Tab-separated table of C-alpha atoms in Angstrom:
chain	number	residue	atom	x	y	z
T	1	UNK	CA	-43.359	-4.016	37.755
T	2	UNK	CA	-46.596	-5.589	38.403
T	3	UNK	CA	-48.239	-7.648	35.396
T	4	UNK	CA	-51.609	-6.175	34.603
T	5	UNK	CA	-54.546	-8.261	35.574
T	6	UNK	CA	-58.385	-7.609	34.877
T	7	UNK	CA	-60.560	-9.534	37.036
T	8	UNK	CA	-64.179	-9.279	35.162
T	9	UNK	CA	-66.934	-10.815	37.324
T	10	UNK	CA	-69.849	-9.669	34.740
T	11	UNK	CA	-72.292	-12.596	33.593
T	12	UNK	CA	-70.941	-12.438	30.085
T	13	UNK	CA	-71.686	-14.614	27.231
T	14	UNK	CA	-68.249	-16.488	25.227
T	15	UNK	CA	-68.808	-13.870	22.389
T	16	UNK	CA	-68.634	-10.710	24.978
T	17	UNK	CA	-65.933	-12.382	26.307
T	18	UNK	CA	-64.569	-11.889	23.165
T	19	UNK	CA	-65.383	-8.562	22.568
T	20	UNK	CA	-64.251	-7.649	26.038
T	21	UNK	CA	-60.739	-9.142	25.672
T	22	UNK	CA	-60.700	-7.208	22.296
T	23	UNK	CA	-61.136	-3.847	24.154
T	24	UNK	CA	-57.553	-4.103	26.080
T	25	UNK	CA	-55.406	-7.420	23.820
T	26	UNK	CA	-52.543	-5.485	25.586
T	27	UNK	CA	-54.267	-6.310	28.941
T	28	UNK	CA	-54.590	-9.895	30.553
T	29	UNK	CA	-58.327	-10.453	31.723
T	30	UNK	CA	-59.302	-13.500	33.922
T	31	UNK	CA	-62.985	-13.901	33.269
T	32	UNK	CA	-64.850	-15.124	36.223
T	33	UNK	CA	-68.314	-14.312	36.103
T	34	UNK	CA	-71.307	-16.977	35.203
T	35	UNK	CA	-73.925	-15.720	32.380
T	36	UNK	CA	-76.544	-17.698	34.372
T	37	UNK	CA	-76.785	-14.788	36.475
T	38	UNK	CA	-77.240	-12.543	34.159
T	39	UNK	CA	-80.929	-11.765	34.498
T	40	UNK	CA	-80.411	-11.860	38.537
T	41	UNK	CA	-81.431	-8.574	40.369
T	42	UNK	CA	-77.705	-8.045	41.449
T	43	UNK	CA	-75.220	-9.786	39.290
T	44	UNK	CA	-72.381	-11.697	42.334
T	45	UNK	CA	-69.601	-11.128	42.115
T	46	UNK	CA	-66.333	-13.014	43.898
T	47	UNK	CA	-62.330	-12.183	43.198
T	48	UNK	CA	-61.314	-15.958	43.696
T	49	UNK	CA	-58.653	-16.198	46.140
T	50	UNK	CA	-55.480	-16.884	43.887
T	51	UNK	CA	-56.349	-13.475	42.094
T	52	UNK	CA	-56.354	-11.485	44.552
T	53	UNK	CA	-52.601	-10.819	45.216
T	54	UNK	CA	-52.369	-10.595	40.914
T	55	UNK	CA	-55.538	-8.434	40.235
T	56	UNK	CA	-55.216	-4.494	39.314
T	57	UNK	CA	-58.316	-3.847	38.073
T	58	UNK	CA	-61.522	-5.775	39.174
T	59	UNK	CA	-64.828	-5.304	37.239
T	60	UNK	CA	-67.599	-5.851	39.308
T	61	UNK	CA	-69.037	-5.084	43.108
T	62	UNK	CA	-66.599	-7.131	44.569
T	63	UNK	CA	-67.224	-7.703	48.454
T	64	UNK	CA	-65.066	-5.193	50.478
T	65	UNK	CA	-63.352	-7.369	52.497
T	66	UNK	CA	-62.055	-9.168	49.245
T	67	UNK	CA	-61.266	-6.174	47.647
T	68	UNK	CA	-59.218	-5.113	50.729
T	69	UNK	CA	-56.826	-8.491	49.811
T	70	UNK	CA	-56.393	-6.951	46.383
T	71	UNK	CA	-53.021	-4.795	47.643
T	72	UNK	CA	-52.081	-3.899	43.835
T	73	UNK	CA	-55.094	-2.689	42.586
T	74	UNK	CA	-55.204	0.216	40.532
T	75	UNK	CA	-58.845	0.364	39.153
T	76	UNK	CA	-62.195	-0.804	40.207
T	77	UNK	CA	-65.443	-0.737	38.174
T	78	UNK	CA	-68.696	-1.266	39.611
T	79	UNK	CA	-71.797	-2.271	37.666
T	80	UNK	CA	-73.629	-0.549	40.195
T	81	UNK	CA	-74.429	3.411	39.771
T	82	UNK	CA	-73.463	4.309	42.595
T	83	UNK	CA	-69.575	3.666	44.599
T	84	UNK	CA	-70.555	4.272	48.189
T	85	UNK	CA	-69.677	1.121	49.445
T	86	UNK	CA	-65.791	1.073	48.440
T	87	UNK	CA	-65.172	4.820	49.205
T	88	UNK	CA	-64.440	4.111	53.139
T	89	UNK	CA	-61.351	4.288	54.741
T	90	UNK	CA	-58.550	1.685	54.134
T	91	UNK	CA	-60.868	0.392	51.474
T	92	UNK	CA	-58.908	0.816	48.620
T	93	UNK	CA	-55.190	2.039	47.995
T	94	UNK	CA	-54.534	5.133	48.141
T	95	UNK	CA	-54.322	6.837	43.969
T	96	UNK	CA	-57.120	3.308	42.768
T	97	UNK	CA	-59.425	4.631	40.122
T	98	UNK	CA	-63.213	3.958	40.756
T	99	UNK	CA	-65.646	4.222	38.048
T	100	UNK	CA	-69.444	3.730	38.185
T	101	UNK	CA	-72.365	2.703	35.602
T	102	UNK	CA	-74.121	6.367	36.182
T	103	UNK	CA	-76.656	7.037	33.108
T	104	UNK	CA	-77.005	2.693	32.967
T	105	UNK	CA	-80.273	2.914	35.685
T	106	UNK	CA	-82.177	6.178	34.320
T	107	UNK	CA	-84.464	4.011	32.067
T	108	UNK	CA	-85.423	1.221	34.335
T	109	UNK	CA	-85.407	3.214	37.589
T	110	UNK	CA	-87.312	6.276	35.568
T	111	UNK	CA	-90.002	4.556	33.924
T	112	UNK	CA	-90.495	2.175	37.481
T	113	UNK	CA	-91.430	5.716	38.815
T	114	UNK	CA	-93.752	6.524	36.540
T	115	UNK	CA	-95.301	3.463	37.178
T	116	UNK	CA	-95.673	4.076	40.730
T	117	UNK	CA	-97.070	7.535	39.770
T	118	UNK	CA	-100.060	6.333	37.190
T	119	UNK	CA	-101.215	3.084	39.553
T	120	UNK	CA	-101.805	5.680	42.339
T	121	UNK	CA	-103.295	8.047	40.596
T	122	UNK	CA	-105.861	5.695	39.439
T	123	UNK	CA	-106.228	3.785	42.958
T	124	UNK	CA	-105.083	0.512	41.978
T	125	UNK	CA	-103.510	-0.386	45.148
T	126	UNK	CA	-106.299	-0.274	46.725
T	127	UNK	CA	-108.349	-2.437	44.062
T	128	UNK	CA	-105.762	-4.605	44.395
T	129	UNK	CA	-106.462	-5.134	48.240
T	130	UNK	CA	-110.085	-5.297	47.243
T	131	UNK	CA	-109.747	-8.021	44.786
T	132	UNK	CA	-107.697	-10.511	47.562
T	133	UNK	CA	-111.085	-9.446	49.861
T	134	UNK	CA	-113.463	-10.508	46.837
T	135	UNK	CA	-114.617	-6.995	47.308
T	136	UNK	CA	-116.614	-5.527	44.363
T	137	UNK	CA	-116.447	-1.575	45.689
T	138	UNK	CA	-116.186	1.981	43.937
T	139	UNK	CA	-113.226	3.614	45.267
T	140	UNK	CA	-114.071	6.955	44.491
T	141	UNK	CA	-112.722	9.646	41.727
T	142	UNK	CA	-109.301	9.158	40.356
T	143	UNK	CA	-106.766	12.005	38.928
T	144	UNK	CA	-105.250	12.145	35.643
T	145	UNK	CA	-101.635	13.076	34.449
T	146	UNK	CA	-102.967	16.252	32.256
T	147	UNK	CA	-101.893	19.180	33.519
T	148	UNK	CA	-100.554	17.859	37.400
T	149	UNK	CA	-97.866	20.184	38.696
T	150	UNK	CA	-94.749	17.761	38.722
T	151	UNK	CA	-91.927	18.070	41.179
T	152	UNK	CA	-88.765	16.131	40.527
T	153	UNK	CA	-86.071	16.230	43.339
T	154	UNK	CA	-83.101	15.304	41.581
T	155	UNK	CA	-83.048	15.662	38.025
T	156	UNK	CA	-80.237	13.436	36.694
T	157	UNK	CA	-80.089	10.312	34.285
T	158	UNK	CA	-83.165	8.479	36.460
T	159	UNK	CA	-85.160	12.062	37.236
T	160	UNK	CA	-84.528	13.100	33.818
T	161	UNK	CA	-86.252	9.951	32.290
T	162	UNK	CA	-89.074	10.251	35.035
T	163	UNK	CA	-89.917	13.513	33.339
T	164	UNK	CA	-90.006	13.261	30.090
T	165	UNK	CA	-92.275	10.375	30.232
T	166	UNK	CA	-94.414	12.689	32.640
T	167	UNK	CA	-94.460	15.388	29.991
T	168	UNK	CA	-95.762	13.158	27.172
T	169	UNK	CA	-98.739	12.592	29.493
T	170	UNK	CA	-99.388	16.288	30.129
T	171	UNK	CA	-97.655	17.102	33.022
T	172	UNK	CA	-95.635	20.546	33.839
T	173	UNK	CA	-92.603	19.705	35.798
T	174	UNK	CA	-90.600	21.601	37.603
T	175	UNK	CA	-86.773	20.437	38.708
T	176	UNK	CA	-84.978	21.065	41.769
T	177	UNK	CA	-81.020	20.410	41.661
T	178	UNK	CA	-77.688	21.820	43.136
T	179	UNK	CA	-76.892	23.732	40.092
T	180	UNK	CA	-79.870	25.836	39.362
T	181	UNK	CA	-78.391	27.489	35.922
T	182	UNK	CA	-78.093	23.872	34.670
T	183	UNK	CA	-81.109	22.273	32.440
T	184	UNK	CA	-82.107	18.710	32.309
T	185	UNK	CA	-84.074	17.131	29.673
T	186	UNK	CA	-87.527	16.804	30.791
T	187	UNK	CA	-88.142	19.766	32.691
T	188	UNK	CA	-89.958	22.472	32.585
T	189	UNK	CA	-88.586	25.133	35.238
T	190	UNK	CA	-85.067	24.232	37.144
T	191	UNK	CA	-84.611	25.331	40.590
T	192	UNK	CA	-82.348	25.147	43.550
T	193	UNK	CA	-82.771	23.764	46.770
T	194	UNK	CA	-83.341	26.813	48.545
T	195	UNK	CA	-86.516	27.292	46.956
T	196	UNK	CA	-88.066	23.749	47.929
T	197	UNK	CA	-90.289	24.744	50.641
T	198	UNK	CA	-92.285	27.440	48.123
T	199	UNK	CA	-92.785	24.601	45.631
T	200	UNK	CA	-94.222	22.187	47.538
T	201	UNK	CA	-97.049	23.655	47.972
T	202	UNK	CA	-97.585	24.230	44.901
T	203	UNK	CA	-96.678	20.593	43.349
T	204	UNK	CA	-99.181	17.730	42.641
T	205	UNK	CA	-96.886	14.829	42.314
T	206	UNK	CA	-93.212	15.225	44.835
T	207	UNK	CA	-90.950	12.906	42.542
T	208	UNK	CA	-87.300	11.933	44.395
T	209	UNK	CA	-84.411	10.455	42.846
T	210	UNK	CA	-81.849	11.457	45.084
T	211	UNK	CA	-78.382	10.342	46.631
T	212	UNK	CA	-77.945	9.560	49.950
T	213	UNK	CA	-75.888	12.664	51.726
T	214	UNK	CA	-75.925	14.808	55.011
T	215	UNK	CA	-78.150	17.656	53.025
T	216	UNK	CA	-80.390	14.971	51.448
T	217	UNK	CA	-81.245	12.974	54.987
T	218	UNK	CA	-84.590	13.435	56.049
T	219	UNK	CA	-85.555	16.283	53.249
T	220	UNK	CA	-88.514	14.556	53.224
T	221	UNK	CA	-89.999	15.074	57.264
T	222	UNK	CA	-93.165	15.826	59.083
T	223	UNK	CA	-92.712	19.869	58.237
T	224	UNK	CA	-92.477	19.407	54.536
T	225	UNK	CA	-94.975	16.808	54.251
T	226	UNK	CA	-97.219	19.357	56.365
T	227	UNK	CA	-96.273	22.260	53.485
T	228	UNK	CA	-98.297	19.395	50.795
T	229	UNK	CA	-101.579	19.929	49.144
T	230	UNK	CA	-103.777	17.105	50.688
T	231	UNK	CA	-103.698	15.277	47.239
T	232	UNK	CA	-100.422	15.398	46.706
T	233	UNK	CA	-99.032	11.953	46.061
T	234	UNK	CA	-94.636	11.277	46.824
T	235	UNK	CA	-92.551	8.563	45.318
T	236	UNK	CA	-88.895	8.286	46.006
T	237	UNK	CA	-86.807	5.286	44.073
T	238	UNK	CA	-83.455	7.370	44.910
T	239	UNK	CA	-82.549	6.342	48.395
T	240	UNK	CA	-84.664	5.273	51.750
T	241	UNK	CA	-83.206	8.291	54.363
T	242	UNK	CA	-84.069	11.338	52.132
T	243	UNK	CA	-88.012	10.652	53.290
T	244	UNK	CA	-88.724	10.508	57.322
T	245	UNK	CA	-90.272	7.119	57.314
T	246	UNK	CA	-92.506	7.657	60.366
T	247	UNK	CA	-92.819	11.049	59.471
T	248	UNK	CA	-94.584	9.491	56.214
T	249	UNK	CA	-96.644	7.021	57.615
T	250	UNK	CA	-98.172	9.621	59.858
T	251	UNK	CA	-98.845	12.227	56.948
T	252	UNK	CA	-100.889	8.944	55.088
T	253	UNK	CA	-102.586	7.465	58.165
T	254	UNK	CA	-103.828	11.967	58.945
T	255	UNK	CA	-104.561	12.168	55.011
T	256	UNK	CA	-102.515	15.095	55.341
T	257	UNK	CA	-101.029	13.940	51.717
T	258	UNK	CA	-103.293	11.730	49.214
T	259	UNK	CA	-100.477	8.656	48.707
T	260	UNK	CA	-96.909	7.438	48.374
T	261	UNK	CA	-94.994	5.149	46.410
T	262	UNK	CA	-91.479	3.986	47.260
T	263	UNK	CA	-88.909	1.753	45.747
T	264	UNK	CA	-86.438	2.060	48.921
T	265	UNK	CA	-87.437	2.716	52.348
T	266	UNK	CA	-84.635	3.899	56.137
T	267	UNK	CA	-84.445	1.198	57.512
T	268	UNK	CA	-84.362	-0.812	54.450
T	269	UNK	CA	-86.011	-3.951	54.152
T	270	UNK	CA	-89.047	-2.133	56.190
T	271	UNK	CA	-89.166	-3.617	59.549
T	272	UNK	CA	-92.571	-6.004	59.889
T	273	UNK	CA	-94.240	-3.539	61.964
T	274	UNK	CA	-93.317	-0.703	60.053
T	275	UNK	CA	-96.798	0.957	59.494
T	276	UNK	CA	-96.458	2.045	55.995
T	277	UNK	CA	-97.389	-1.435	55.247
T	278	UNK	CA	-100.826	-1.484	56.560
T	279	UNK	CA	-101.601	1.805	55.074
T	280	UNK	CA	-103.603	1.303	52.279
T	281	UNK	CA	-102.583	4.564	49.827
T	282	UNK	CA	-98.790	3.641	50.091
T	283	UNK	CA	-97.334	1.205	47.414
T	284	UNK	CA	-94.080	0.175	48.091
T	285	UNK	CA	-91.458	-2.270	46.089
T	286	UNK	CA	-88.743	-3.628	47.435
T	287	UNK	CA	-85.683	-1.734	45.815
T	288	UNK	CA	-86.205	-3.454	42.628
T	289	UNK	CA	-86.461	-0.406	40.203
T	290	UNK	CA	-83.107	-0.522	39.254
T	291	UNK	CA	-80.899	-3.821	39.245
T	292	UNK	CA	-80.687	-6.008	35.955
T	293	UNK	CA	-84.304	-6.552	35.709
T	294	UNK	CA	-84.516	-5.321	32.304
T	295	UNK	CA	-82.065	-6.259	29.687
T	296	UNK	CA	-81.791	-2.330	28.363
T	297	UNK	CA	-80.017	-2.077	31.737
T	298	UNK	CA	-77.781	-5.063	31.558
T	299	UNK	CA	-77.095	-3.932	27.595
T	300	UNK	CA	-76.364	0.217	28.723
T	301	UNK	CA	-73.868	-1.806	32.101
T	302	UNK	CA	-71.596	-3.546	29.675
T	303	UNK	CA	-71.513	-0.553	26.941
T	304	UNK	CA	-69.990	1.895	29.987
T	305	UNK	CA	-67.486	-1.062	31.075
T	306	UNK	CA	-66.240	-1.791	28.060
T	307	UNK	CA	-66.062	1.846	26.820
T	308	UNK	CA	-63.911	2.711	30.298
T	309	UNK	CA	-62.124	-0.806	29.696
T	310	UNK	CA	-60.580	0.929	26.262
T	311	UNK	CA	-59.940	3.925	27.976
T	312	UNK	CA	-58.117	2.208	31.133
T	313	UNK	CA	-56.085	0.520	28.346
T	314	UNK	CA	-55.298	3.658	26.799
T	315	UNK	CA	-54.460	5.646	29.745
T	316	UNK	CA	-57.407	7.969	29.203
T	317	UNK	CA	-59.651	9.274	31.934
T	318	UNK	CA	-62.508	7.216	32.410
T	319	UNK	CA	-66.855	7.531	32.389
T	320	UNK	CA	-68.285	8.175	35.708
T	321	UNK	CA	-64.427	8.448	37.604
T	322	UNK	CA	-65.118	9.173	41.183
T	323	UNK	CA	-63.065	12.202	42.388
């Protein structure tokens, strides 16, 4: 029988340390992450090399080719939201838990979103690029939130957040999910996929927060943009390949929408050339919304790890298990 051996790589202070050992006293933990990292975009993360063969549970985005050593692992939490990376073949054992920080991002990632959405619809961007010209120019008439038709794609812990802050502005918003039946705070009127090409006409603001899967690729592309009022405005802080990149830089540069703003991009980092960066009504960020930027993210990470920590202790299923 195989000792059991937590390998936490979170940036955690000596007193969470504490706290963290408390969750499991039955349970060995070898802490190995460095608190100076803790206000880093992505928090590293290394199994050292004499743990490998020992760990069964590793807390922490541990490289894959690292976790591949770890041959009696029975658990891995990520601090990330999403598992993607470790759900390959030959990855891990066969019967390993995995467990995500879903529900840690929605604040961060939601209110980044909204962000995106008020700076556009008041042309900053491109008073920005004035200002660097020493350009003292009207840019024309700006939009306000009251009463702008609001269409979030994805309507989970991040699209959820977007919302509600969009509602306390003025804004109807209208969801689109899987599950149709199923409500979501923040919105207005749920709706299913099927119905997305009779809402976008319709919509003012296209708001995506979506995974990265086969239907989700490219839901974004040069006949859906073309189904867009010509002031509609799209932001997308889910993932790059649900928007046709060069399908979006041509709807911009043939004002056949207003503007975009995106947090992640296909490819992503943007290739130099890319022309979305020379057009002037697309703001773009480079995948920064979510990460551990702000400390109510770092705070909501560690409350899900430790929580599924007890429960991995106890034998009791845990938050966010991958099936």
């Amino acid at each position: 029988m195989v000792e059991e051996l937590i390998v936490n790589c979170l940036p955690l202070t000596e007193e969470e340390r504490k706290t963290f050992q408390e969750a499991s006293p039955e349970i060995r933990q070898e802490f190995v992450g460095d608190p100076r990292h803790r206000s880093d975009m992505v928090w590293p993360c290394h199994v050292p090399q004499e743990l490998r063969e020992k760990a069964t549970a590793i807390i922490g985005n541990a490289p894959v080719d690292e976790v591949r050593e770890c041959k009696n692992l029975r658990w891995l939490q990520t601090y990330s939201a999403g598992v993607n990376s470790y759900t390959g073949e030959g990855i891990l054992p066969k019967g390993v838990l995995l467990s995500g920080a879903s529900g840690a991002y929605g604040q961060a990632v939601g209110e980044h979103m909204f962000a995106l959405m008020w700076a556009l619809l008041k042309k900053l961007p491109l008073y920005r690029d004035n200002q660097r010209k020493d350009l003292w120019q009207d840019e024309g008439p700006v939009s306000t939130p009251e009463e702008l038709k609001v269409l979030v794609l994805g309507t989970g812990d991040i699209g959820s957040h977007f919302a509600v802050l969009s509602k306390a502005v003025g804004c109807h918003t209208a969801g689109v999910r899987r599950n149709a039946s199923h409500c979501a705070p923040g919105i207005d009127d749920m709706h299913g996929f099927e119905e997305l090409e009779d809402l976008l006409p319709q919509s003012d603001v296209i708001a995506m927060s979506l995974p990265s899967t086969p239907d989700t690729r490219h839901l974004i592309n040069r006949h859906t943009l073309s189904l867009m009022k010509p002031n509609a405005i799209v932001l997308n802080v889910g993932r790059g390949d649900a928007i046709d990149s060069d399908a979006l830089g041509a709807a911009l540069h043939d004002r056949t929408i207003q503007a975009a703003g995106i947090d992640v991009t296909e490819p992503e980092p943007l290739p130099e050339d890319h022309p979305l960066w020379n057009e002037p009504n697309c703001l773009i960020t480079p995948h920064i919304a979510g990460g551990n930027h702000l400390e109510a993210t770092s705070r909501e990470v560690l409350s899900i790890v430790l929580e599924n920590i007890r429960r991995y202790a106890a034998g009791k299923p845990l938050l966010n298990e991958s099936k």
